[in-house]
Short mmCIF file of C-alpha atoms in Angstrom, two decimals:
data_model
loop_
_atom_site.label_atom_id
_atom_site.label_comp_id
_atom_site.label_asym_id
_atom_site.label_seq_id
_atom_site.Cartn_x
_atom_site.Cartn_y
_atom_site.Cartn_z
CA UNK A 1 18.87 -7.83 2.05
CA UNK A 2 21.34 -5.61 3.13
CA UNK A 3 22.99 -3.94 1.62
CA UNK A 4 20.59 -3.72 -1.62
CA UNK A 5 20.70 -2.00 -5.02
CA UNK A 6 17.88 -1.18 -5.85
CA UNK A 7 16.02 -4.09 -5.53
CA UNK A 8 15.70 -7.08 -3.35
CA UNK A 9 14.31 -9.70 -1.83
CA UNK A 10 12.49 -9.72 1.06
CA UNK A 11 11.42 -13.47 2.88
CA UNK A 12 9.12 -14.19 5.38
CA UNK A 13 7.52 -17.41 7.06
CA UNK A 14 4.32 -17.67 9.08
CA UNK A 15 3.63 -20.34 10.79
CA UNK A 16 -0.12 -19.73 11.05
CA UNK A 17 -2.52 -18.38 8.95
CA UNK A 18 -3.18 -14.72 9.87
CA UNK A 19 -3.53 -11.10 8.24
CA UNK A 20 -0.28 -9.99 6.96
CA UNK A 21 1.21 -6.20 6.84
CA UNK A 22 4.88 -5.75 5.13
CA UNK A 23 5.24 -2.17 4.87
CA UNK A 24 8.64 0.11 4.34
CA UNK A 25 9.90 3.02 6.65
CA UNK A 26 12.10 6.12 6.26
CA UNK A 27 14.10 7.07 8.86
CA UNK A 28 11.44 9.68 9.66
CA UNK A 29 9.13 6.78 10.20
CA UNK A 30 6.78 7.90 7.04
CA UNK A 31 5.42 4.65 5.45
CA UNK A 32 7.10 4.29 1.72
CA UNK A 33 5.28 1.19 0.57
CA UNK A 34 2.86 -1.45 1.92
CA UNK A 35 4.19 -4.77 -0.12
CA UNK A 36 1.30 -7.09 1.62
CA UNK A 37 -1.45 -6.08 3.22
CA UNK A 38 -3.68 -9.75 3.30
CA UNK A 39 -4.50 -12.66 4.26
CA UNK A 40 -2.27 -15.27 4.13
CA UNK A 41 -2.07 -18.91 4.91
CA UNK A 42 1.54 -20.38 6.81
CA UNK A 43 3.89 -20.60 4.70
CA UNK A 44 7.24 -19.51 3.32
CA UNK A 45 6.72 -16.32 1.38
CA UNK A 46 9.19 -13.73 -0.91
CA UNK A 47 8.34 -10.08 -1.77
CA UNK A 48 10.49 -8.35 -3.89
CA UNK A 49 10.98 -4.63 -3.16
CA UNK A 50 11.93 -1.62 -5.85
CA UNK A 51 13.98 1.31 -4.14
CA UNK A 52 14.65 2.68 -7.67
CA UNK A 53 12.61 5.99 -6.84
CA UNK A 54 14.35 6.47 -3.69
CA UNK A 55 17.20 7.94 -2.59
CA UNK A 56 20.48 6.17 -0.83
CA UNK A 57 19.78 5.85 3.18
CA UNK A 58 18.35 3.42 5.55
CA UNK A 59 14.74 1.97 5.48
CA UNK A 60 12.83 -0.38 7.78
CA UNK A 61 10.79 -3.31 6.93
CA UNK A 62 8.07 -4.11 9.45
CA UNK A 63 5.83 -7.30 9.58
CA UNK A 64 3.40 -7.80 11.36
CA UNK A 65 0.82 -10.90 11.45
CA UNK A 66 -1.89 -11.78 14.35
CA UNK A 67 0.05 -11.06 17.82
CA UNK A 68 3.80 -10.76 15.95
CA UNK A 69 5.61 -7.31 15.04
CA UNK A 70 9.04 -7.54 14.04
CA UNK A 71 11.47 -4.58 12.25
CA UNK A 72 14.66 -5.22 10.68
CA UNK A 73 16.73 -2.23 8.88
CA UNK A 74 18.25 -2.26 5.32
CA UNK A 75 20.61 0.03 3.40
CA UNK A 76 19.51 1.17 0.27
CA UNK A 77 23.10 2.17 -1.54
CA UNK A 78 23.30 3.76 -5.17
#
């Protein structure tokens, strides 16, 4: 989703069933949003994201399910 303006699309695939967090970063590492915060069965899953009320910069997504924690960085440009 990079670079994105001001919304986009953010995919995600589990291949077990498991608690889900998808939560956005600032740079400062303050949490902006929490876009799932559930259970979910495996899948193939899309969360769309509105950075309309934020300002131009660089944000992190973070997921995390059962023993998995990955972070990937997008550009919010206006």
């Amino acid at each position: 989703p990079n670079p994105f303006n001001p919304q986009t699309t953010i995919s995600f695939q589990l291949s077990e069933d498991g608690f889900v967090q998808l939560k956005i970063f600032d740079m400062l590492g303050r949490e902006i949003a929490i876009l799932v915060n559930e259970f979910k069965s495996s899948g193939y899953y899309e969360v769309n994201f509105d950075g309309s009320n934020l300002s131009s910069g660089i944000y992190f997504v973070q997921l995390s399910s059962m023993n998995f924690i990955d972070t990937i960085k997008m550009l919010l440009l206006k």
